[in-house]
Each structure stands twice: as structure tokens, then as C-alpha cells.
């Protein structure tokens, strides 16, 4: 089925999902895409939306900002062939209920906006009623397949290239790449492995060290303060380079995950002039980057795609709870002293194919979507409807109000939040007490999946 003519609508709220959805659809030629940004407490600001759309391939005119109550009527009028549900799990479930109410049912697709190792039970369970789950690496495919077998959740998956892993157009020859790698070594960098020919991009002269901050990890304030101190030392060690602390949200803006100890509060008020904070897009930050440092941000993949060397911090260990087990075997793991000395590195070629840099021909998610559209039009694709909440109307109101926050102005939502918030805290506390003393699957380094709830205390309610 040719893509031309298919009406594809993405529905998103938080900044990382807006960026992912816009970039994913922006990479499909011939479709008629549109992005609905639904107002929730996590919704990207206009400035965040502008940053998310930078380089995504989606025209800003194809973006509408709406309130939840307008979503159903908008979809009913537009009758899209495909809807991409792009948000955290409860948001996907809520929008799934909207899809269930439509007279014309589109194919529904869901996914995660970055690296998804370990595969988490909640991530799969919330999306199980969509027709297709998009994954971004062969390793993720294996992890979610095993998680599905372990939990009894069965759903179709398909492989896509992570939009941020697309390489630049201009490439160096293998001979020139060797010269560049040699120069990096003489300048103090560590070239752990020669970059494959198709992964080395020509970039303008760059000196910045970019730190990709994360809201979730590390969790502890002490560890986050240590990172802040490392960035100060790196700035002092070489006043001729900028240390750029790349943040996702300006004061007053929201982001996908809840940040309890922001780096703006951990950095000293009097700091080196070459230590700066940036709210630009990651694509913009990487244009002048000589290296990127992070704990486990997907920005590492974006940097690799642009030929920027990386350090994935292992100073606090390598574990599922740090979300950095994906880097085992990559050659990118390194410590704080290496950040200060600027000893960044490129990934091992053997790691790339299994982790986000598979050949483009292996990304068949859109072909799978086209097949599902044909089946739906033929009446051969059963609807995967979100089941009614076990607690009835009040429980469904709790689900809705938890996602929408103040945007839910219904009486049932207000009552559900008033009654449900204390109960939810009690249930969460009980679950934590019942967790296996050995950490369960979160502590099992031999697998790429987890079954127990995540340890981040990252509620969508703000």
C-alpha cells in the first residue's frame, strides 16, 4: 500500500514524546501527518515544542494544541487512518478510550521516545491495547518479547530506526576517518574503536562538552551534586572550552519525568564563565560539541549518530536502576576523571547493530502499519479495546484526572482525586514493602527486562 494519502495523526503531550512523534512521522514520505498536542500538566510549552520540532521533518503548520475534550470530536471529523499515541503509559490508556469511542476506528500505534532497556512491565502493559508497539533496536525486540512471555502480555511489535539515530548526510571516507580519529587521540581523546564508515559525519570545528541532564537518574541528591561538581572541575581544567549543561525545561516548564533535584540548584552561584546552561535543542547543542557526557540519556545515541564521542558515566555503577546497562559492551562507559580530562570515546562497531544502529532496511515498522491499515479496511483487524476499570466509573475518573490534572474540571474527577490520591500513596508504600529483598528483576543483571514497578517514584500527577 503506498503511503501517499494515508492520514496519520500523532497525539502527544510531554516534550520528549512531542519530539519523538514529530521525528518518527517526519521520516515517513508521502503521508499526511498531523500532531495534536493535548493539554495536561506535562504538556510541552510553545518554546519546548519549537525545540522539539527543530529538524524533525514535520511542518509546524501540521501541529495543533487542543484540550482533552476536543480530541474525540477532532478525530471523528478528520477520520485518520493511523493514530500514534505518544505519551506516558496512563496518557496512552486514556487516549485509547477516546479511540474506542470513535465510529471510524484507526490503526493505533504506540512506542517509547528513546532507549527502552530495560524493558519495563508498565511500559508494555499500558500499551498492550494498541495495534502495534514500535521498538528501536534488535535488543529491545528481544527484551520486550521475553517480558511479554514472562507476564502473559501479547502484542505485535515492529522495528524502527530511532529518529535521533539518523546520521548526517555528509560522510567521511574511511581514510579520512582514520586521520580524524588520530587527531582526537593526540588531543587527549580516547578512540576506543574506529567508527564505521557510515557513522562518521563531517562536522564544523567544535570544542564544547555537553552534559545531557536527566530527571530520573541518578536519583540521589548526593550523586547529582557530584556530577555538578565534576562539571565545575571540567570547566576549570580547560577555560578554553565551554561546559554546556543541556536542560530540557526552563523554570516553570514541565518535562516528561519529575526532577526532584535540578542541576540549576546544585551548581554553585559563582561558577566558571565557561560553564553555561542551555535550553536549546539537543541537535543545536551537538553542532558545537566535542564530546557528550550523560548517565543514560538517549542523547548519547543522537551524539553517536552525529559522530560526537561520548562518555556514559559509570561512577555510580552500572545497573537497571540507572538505566545504563544498555551501554555494557559499547566502550562508552567512563568515570568522572575522564570527563574532566576530556577522554571521550566512540562505540565499538559490534555494539552498534544490536543497539539502535541497525541497517535502515531492517526498520520495517511502516510496512507493518500499512499491512494493519489494509486489514482494518478489510474488516480483518479486531479492535483492541481498553477494558473498563475494575473500580467502575469512579476508578475511570481517577485514571482521567490523574493524567489531566487541573485540565479535568469534572466533579467525578475532583472526587476521584480527593479519594484516590491517599489510597494510591498507601498502595505504593505497600508495594515497596512487598518488593523482593534482593531487588527482584531490577537487580538481575543477566536480563534486559523488569517486572516489578520501577523505583523512581515518578508520578504523572503534578
Coordinates of C-alpha atoms in Angstrom, one line a residue:
X1 CA 0.0 0.0 0.0
X2 CA 1.5 3.3 -1.0
X3 CA 1.9 5.8 1.9
X4 CA 0.5 8.6 -0.2
X5 CA -2.9 9.6 1.0
X6 CA -2.8 8.0 4.4
X7 CA -3.9 10.4 7.1
X8 CA -1.6 9.8 10.2
X9 CA -2.2 11.7 13.4
X10 CA 0.1 11.7 16.5
X11 CA -1.3 12.6 19.9
X12 CA 1.2 13.7 22.5
X13 CA 1.7 15.9 25.5
X14 CA 5.2 15.9 27.1
X15 CA 8.3 17.3 25.3
X16 CA 10.2 14.1 24.7
X17 CA 7.1 12.5 23.2
X18 CA 6.4 15.5 21.0
X19 CA 10.0 15.3 19.7
X20 CA 9.8 11.6 19.1
X21 CA 6.4 11.6 17.4
X22 CA 7.2 14.5 15.2
X23 CA 10.5 12.9 14.1
X24 CA 9.0 9.5 13.6
X25 CA 6.3 10.8 11.3
X26 CA 8.6 13.3 9.7
X27 CA 10.7 10.3 8.4
X28 CA 7.8 8.7 6.5
X29 CA 7.5 10.1 3.0
X30 CA 4.1 10.7 1.3
X31 CA 1.8 10.6 4.3
X32 CA -0.5 13.4 5.5
X33 CA 0.7 13.9 9.1
X34 CA -0.7 15.9 11.9
X35 CA 0.4 16.3 15.5
X36 CA -2.1 17.0 18.3
X37 CA -0.6 18.4 21.5
X38 CA -3.1 17.7 24.3
X39 CA -3.1 19.9 27.3
X40 CA -2.0 18.1 30.5
X41 CA 0.3 19.1 33.4
X42 CA 3.2 17.6 31.3
X43 CA 2.4 19.4 28.1
X44 CA 5.4 20.9 26.3
X45 CA 5.4 24.7 26.3
X46 CA 5.4 26.6 23.0
X47 CA 9.2 27.1 23.3
X48 CA 9.7 23.4 24.1
X49 CA 7.5 22.5 21.1
X50 CA 9.6 24.7 18.8
X51 CA 12.8 23.0 20.1
X52 CA 11.2 19.5 19.7
X53 CA 10.2 20.2 16.1
X54 CA 13.7 21.5 15.1
X55 CA 14.9 19.1 12.4
X56 CA 12.1 16.7 12.9
X57 CA 10.8 16.9 9.3
X58 CA 7.3 17.9 10.4
X59 CA 5.9 21.3 9.3
X60 CA 4.9 23.4 12.3
X61 CA 1.6 24.2 10.5
X62 CA 0.7 20.5 11.0
X63 CA 0.6 20.9 14.7
X64 CA -2.5 21.8 16.8
X65 CA -2.7 22.4 20.5
X66 CA -6.1 21.3 22.0
X67 CA -7.8 20.4 25.2
X68 CA -8.7 16.8 26.0
X69 CA -12.4 17.3 25.4
X70 CA -11.7 18.4 21.8
X71 CA -9.7 15.3 20.9
X72 CA -12.6 12.9 20.2
X73 CA -14.6 15.4 18.0
X74 CA -11.4 16.3 16.1
X75 CA -10.6 12.7 15.4
X76 CA -14.2 12.0 14.5
X77 CA -14.2 14.8 11.9
X78 CA -10.7 14.0 10.5
X79 CA -11.1 10.2 10.4
X80 CA -7.4 9.4 10.3
X81 CA -6.1 6.0 9.1
X82 CA -3.5 5.8 11.8
X83 CA -3.1 7.3 15.2
X84 CA 0.2 7.3 17.0
X85 CA -0.3 7.5 20.8
X86 CA 2.8 9.3 22.1
X87 CA 2.8 9.8 25.9
X88 CA 3.5 8.1 29.2
X89 CA 1.5 4.9 29.9
X90 CA -1.6 6.4 31.6
X91 CA -1.8 9.0 28.8
X92 CA -1.8 6.2 26.2
X93 CA -4.5 4.3 28.1
X94 CA -6.7 7.5 28.3
X95 CA -6.3 8.3 24.6
X96 CA -7.1 4.6 23.9
X97 CA -10.5 5.1 25.5
X98 CA -11.1 8.1 23.1
X99 CA -10.2 5.9 20.2
X100 CA -12.7 3.3 21.4
X101 CA -15.5 5.9 21.2
X102 CA -14.9 6.7 17.5
X103 CA -17.3 5.5 14.8
X104 CA -14.3 5.0 12.4
X105 CA -11.5 3.1 14.2
X106 CA -8.0 3.9 13.0
X107 CA -4.9 1.7 13.4
X108 CA -3.3 2.6 16.7
X109 CA 0.5 2.6 17.2
X110 CA 2.5 3.4 20.4
X111 CA 6.1 3.4 21.4
X112 CA 8.7 5.0 23.7
X113 CA 10.7 8.1 22.9
X114 CA 14.2 6.8 23.5
X115 CA 16.2 3.9 24.7
X116 CA 13.9 1.4 26.4
X117 CA 16.4 -1.0 28.1
X118 CA 15.4 -2.5 30.5
X119 CA 12.0 -3.3 29.0
X120 CA 9.6 -2.4 31.9
X121 CA 6.3 -4.2 32.6
X122 CA 4.4 -0.9 33.0
X123 CA 5.6 0.3 29.6
X124 CA 4.3 -2.8 27.9
X125 CA 1.1 -3.2 29.9
X126 CA -0.2 0.4 29.3
X127 CA 0.3 0.0 25.6
X128 CA -1.0 -3.5 25.2
X129 CA -4.3 -2.4 23.7
X130 CA -2.7 -0.6 20.7
X131 CA -2.3 -2.5 17.5
X132 CA 1.4 -2.1 17.2
X133 CA 4.3 -1.2 19.6
X134 CA 7.3 0.5 17.9
X135 CA 10.7 -0.5 19.2
X136 CA 14.1 0.9 18.1
X137 CA 16.7 -1.9 18.4
X138 CA 17.0 -5.6 18.0
X139 CA 18.0 -5.8 21.7
X140 CA 14.7 -4.1 22.6
X141 CA 12.8 -6.5 20.4
X142 CA 14.2 -9.4 22.3
X143 CA 13.7 -7.8 25.7
X144 CA 10.0 -6.9 25.1
X145 CA 9.4 -10.4 23.6
X146 CA 10.8 -12.0 26.7
X147 CA 8.9 -9.6 29.0
X148 CA 5.7 -10.4 27.2
X149 CA 6.3 -14.2 27.7
X150 CA 7.0 -13.7 31.4
X151 CA 3.9 -11.5 32.0
X152 CA 1.4 -13.0 29.5
X153 CA 1.1 -9.8 27.5
X154 CA 0.9 -10.5 23.8
X155 CA 1.1 -7.7 21.2
X156 CA 2.7 -7.0 17.9
X157 CA 6.0 -5.1 17.7
X158 CA 7.9 -3.7 14.8
X159 CA 11.4 -2.2 14.4
X160 CA 12.0 1.4 13.6
X161 CA 15.2 3.5 13.4
X162 CA 15.3 5.7 16.4
X163 CA 14.7 9.1 14.8
X164 CA 17.6 10.7 16.6
X165 CA 19.9 7.9 15.4
X166 CA 19.7 9.1 11.8
X167 CA 23.1 10.1 10.6
X168 CA 24.0 13.3 8.8
X169 CA 24.2 13.4 5.0
X170 CA 27.9 14.2 4.5
X171 CA 30.2 11.3 5.4
X172 CA 34.0 11.0 5.6
X173 CA 35.9 8.3 3.8
X174 CA 37.4 5.5 5.9
X175 CA 40.9 7.0 5.2
X176 CA 39.8 10.5 6.4
X177 CA 38.1 9.0 9.4
X178 CA 41.4 7.4 10.5
X179 CA 43.1 10.8 10.3
X180 CA 40.3 12.4 12.4
X181 CA 40.5 9.6 14.9
X182 CA 44.3 10.0 15.2
X183 CA 43.9 13.8 15.8
X184 CA 41.4 13.0 18.6
X185 CA 43.9 10.8 20.3
X186 CA 46.7 13.4 20.1
X187 CA 44.3 15.9 21.6
X188 CA 43.7 13.7 24.6
X189 CA 40.6 11.9 23.4
X190 CA 40.3 8.1 23.6
X191 CA 39.3 6.4 20.3
X192 CA 38.2 3.0 21.7
X193 CA 37.1 1.8 18.3
X194 CA 37.3 3.1 14.8
X195 CA 34.0 4.5 13.7
X196 CA 32.3 2.6 10.9
X197 CA 32.3 4.4 7.6
X198 CA 28.6 5.0 7.6
X199 CA 28.6 6.6 11.1
X200 CA 31.3 9.3 10.7
X201 CA 29.9 12.7 9.8
X202 CA 31.7 15.9 8.8
X203 CA 31.1 18.5 11.5
X204 CA 32.4 22.1 12.0
X205 CA 35.2 22.7 14.5
X206 CA 33.8 22.0 17.9
X207 CA 35.1 22.5 21.5
X208 CA 32.0 22.2 23.8
X209 CA 31.5 19.5 26.3
X210 CA 27.7 18.9 26.5
X211 CA 26.2 17.3 29.6
X212 CA 22.7 15.8 28.9
X213 CA 20.9 16.1 32.2
X214 CA 18.2 13.6 33.2
X215 CA 15.4 14.0 35.6
X216 CA 15.3 10.3 36.7
X217 CA 18.9 9.3 37.2
X218 CA 20.9 9.4 39.3
X219 CA 18.1 9.6 41.9
X220 CA 20.1 10.7 45.0
X221 CA 20.9 14.3 45.6
X222 CA 24.5 13.5 46.6
X223 CA 25.2 11.8 43.3
X224 CA 23.6 14.6 41.3
X225 CA 25.7 17.1 43.3
X226 CA 28.8 15.1 42.5
X227 CA 28.0 15.4 38.8
X228 CA 27.6 19.2 39.2
X229 CA 31.0 19.4 40.9
X230 CA 32.6 17.3 38.1
X231 CA 31.2 19.8 35.5
X232 CA 32.8 22.7 37.5
X233 CA 36.1 20.9 37.6
X234 CA 35.9 20.2 33.9
X235 CA 35.3 23.9 33.2
X236 CA 38.2 24.9 35.5
X237 CA 40.6 22.3 33.9
X238 CA 40.2 24.0 30.4
X239 CA 38.9 27.5 30.3
X240 CA 39.2 27.4 26.5
X241 CA 36.2 25.0 26.2
X242 CA 32.6 25.5 27.2
X243 CA 30.9 23.1 29.5
X244 CA 27.2 23.2 28.5
X245 CA 24.6 21.9 30.9
X246 CA 21.8 20.9 28.5
X247 CA 18.4 21.1 30.3
X248 CA 15.0 20.1 28.9
X249 CA 12.8 22.5 30.8
X250 CA 13.1 26.2 31.7
X251 CA 11.8 27.4 35.1
X252 CA 8.1 27.0 35.1
X253 CA 8.0 24.4 32.3
X254 CA 7.2 20.8 32.6
X255 CA 9.0 17.7 31.3
X256 CA 8.2 14.1 30.8
X257 CA 9.7 13.0 34.2
X258 CA 9.7 14.6 37.6
X259 CA 13.0 16.2 38.5
X260 CA 13.5 16.5 42.3
X261 CA 17.0 18.0 42.4
X262 CA 17.5 20.1 39.3
X263 CA 21.1 21.0 38.4
X264 CA 20.3 24.7 38.4
X265 CA 20.1 24.3 42.2
X266 CA 23.2 22.1 42.5
X267 CA 25.6 24.2 40.5
X268 CA 27.3 27.0 42.5
X269 CA 26.1 30.5 42.1
X270 CA 29.6 31.6 41.4
X271 CA 30.9 29.3 38.7
X272 CA 33.4 29.5 35.9
X273 CA 32.3 31.7 33.0
X274 CA 32.7 28.8 30.6
X275 CA 30.2 26.7 32.5
X276 CA 26.8 27.6 30.9
X277 CA 23.2 26.3 31.0
X278 CA 21.4 25.8 27.7
X279 CA 17.8 25.1 26.8
X280 CA 18.5 24.8 23.0
X281 CA 17.5 21.6 21.2
X282 CA 20.0 18.7 21.5
X283 CA 20.6 18.9 17.8
X284 CA 21.7 22.5 18.2
X285 CA 23.9 21.7 21.2
X286 CA 25.7 18.9 19.3
X287 CA 26.6 21.2 16.4
X288 CA 29.4 22.6 18.5
X289 CA 30.1 19.6 20.7
X290 CA 33.5 17.9 21.0
X291 CA 32.0 15.4 23.4
X292 CA 28.8 14.5 25.2
X293 CA 28.5 13.2 28.8
X294 CA 25.4 11.6 30.4
X295 CA 24.4 8.9 32.7
X296 CA 22.0 7.2 30.3
X297 CA 20.2 9.8 28.2
X298 CA 19.1 8.9 24.6
X299 CA 21.2 12.0 23.7
X300 CA 24.2 9.6 23.7
X301 CA 22.6 7.8 20.6
X302 CA 22.0 11.2 19.0
X303 CA 25.6 12.1 19.6
X304 CA 26.9 8.9 18.2
X305 CA 24.8 9.4 15.1
X306 CA 26.5 12.8 14.6
X307 CA 30.0 11.5 15.1
X308 CA 30.3 13.1 18.6
X309 CA 32.3 11.0 21.1
X310 CA 30.6 10.1 24.4
X311 CA 31.2 9.2 28.0
X312 CA 28.3 7.3 29.7
X313 CA 29.1 7.9 33.4
X314 CA 29.6 4.7 35.4
X315 CA 30.8 6.4 38.5
X316 CA 27.7 5.4 40.4
X317 CA 27.7 1.9 39.0
X318 CA 26.0 0.1 36.1
X319 CA 22.5 -1.1 36.9
X320 CA 19.0 -1.2 35.6
X321 CA 18.0 1.4 38.2
X322 CA 20.5 3.8 36.5
X323 CA 19.1 2.8 33.1
X324 CA 22.7 2.4 31.8
X325 CA 23.0 -1.4 31.3
X326 CA 22.4 -0.7 27.6
X327 CA 25.9 0.6 27.4
X328 CA 27.7 -2.5 28.6
X329 CA 29.9 -3.6 25.8
X330 CA 29.7 -0.3 24.0
X331 CA 33.1 1.1 25.1
X332 CA 31.3 4.3 26.1
X333 CA 31.3 3.8 29.9
X334 CA 33.7 6.1 31.8
X335 CA 34.2 7.9 35.0
X336 CA 34.3 11.5 36.3
X337 CA 38.0 11.9 35.9
X338 CA 37.8 11.1 32.2
X339 CA 35.1 13.8 31.8
X340 CA 37.5 16.3 33.4
X341 CA 40.3 15.3 31.1
X342 CA 38.1 15.1 28.0
X343 CA 38.8 11.4 27.3
X344 CA 35.6 10.8 25.2
X345 CA 35.2 7.7 23.1
X346 CA 33.4 6.2 20.1
X347 CA 31.4 3.0 20.4
X348 CA 32.5 -0.5 19.4
X349 CA 31.2 -1.4 15.9
X350 CA 29.9 -4.7 17.2
X351 CA 27.7 -3.0 19.7
X352 CA 26.1 -0.6 17.1
X353 CA 24.0 -3.0 15.0
X354 CA 22.2 -4.6 18.0
X355 CA 21.7 -1.2 19.7
X356 CA 19.9 1.4 17.6
X357 CA 22.2 1.4 14.5
X358 CA 20.9 -1.5 12.5
X359 CA 20.7 -1.1 8.7
X360 CA 17.8 1.1 7.6
X361 CA 16.4 -1.9 5.6
X362 CA 15.7 -3.7 8.8
X363 CA 13.3 -0.9 10.0
X364 CA 10.0 -2.3 8.7
X365 CA 7.6 -0.6 11.2
X366 CA 5.9 1.5 8.5
X367 CA 5.4 -1.5 6.2
X368 CA 3.8 -3.2 9.2
X369 CA 1.5 -0.2 9.7
X370 CA 0.4 -0.3 6.1
X371 CA -0.4 -4.0 6.4
X372 CA -2.5 -3.2 9.5
X373 CA -4.4 -0.4 7.7
X374 CA -5.2 -2.9 4.9
X375 CA -6.5 -5.4 7.4
X376 CA -8.6 -2.8 9.2
X377 CA -10.2 -1.6 5.9
X378 CA -11.0 -5.2 5.1
X379 CA -12.6 -5.7 8.5
X380 CA -10.0 -8.3 9.4
X381 CA -8.2 -6.5 12.3
X382 CA -10.1 -6.9 15.6
X383 CA -10.3 -3.8 17.8
X384 CA -8.0 -3.9 20.9
X385 CA -10.3 -2.1 23.3
X386 CA -9.2 -0.7 26.6
X387 CA -11.2 -2.7 29.2
X388 CA -13.3 -0.9 31.8
X389 CA -11.6 0.0 35.0
X390 CA -12.2 -2.6 37.7
X391 CA -13.4 0.0 40.1
X392 CA -16.2 1.3 37.8
X393 CA -16.9 4.9 36.9
X394 CA -15.1 6.5 39.8
X395 CA -11.9 4.4 39.0
X396 CA -12.1 5.6 35.4
X397 CA -12.5 9.2 36.6
X398 CA -9.3 8.6 38.7
X399 CA -7.4 7.5 35.6
X400 CA -8.6 10.5 33.6
X401 CA -8.0 13.1 36.3
X402 CA -4.5 11.6 37.1
X403 CA -3.5 12.3 33.5
X404 CA -5.3 15.7 33.0
X405 CA -4.8 17.2 36.4
X406 CA -6.4 20.7 36.5
X407 CA -7.5 20.2 33.0
X408 CA -10.1 17.8 34.2
X409 CA -12.8 20.0 35.6
X410 CA -15.4 17.3 36.1
X411 CA -17.0 16.6 39.5
X412 CA -16.2 12.9 39.3
X413 CA -12.6 13.7 38.5
X414 CA -12.3 16.0 41.6
X415 CA -13.9 13.4 43.8
X416 CA -11.8 10.6 42.4
X417 CA -8.5 12.6 43.0
X418 CA -9.6 13.5 46.5
X419 CA -10.3 9.9 47.4
X420 CA -7.7 8.2 45.2
X421 CA -4.5 10.2 46.0
X422 CA -4.2 9.0 49.6
X423 CA -5.2 5.4 48.6
X424 CA -2.6 5.5 45.7
X425 CA 0.1 6.5 48.1
X426 CA -0.8 3.7 50.5
X427 CA -0.8 1.1 47.7
X428 CA 2.6 2.3 46.5
X429 CA 4.0 2.1 50.0
X430 CA 2.6 -1.4 50.4
X431 CA 4.1 -2.5 47.1
X432 CA 7.5 -1.1 48.1
X433 CA 7.4 -3.1 51.4
X434 CA 6.5 -6.3 49.4
X435 CA 9.3 -5.9 47.0
X436 CA 11.8 -8.7 47.0
X437 CA 14.6 -8.1 49.4
X438 CA 17.1 -9.0 46.7
X439 CA 15.7 -6.3 44.4
X440 CA 13.9 -8.8 42.1
X441 CA 14.3 -8.4 38.4
X442 CA 15.6 -4.8 38.8
X443 CA 18.7 -6.3 40.4
X444 CA 19.1 -9.1 37.9
X445 CA 22.0 -8.1 35.6
X446 CA 21.5 -11.1 33.4
X447 CA 18.3 -9.9 31.8
X448 CA 17.1 -6.9 29.9
X449 CA 13.6 -6.7 31.4
X450 CA 11.9 -5.8 34.7
X451 CA 8.6 -7.0 36.1
X452 CA 8.3 -5.1 39.4
X453 CA 7.3 -1.4 39.4
X454 CA 10.1 1.0 38.7
X455 CA 11.9 2.6 41.7
X456 CA 11.7 6.2 40.6
X457 CA 8.6 7.5 42.4
X458 CA 7.8 9.4 39.2
X459 CA 4.1 10.1 39.3
X460 CA 2.3 11.8 36.4
X461 CA 0.3 13.8 38.9
X462 CA 2.0 17.2 39.4

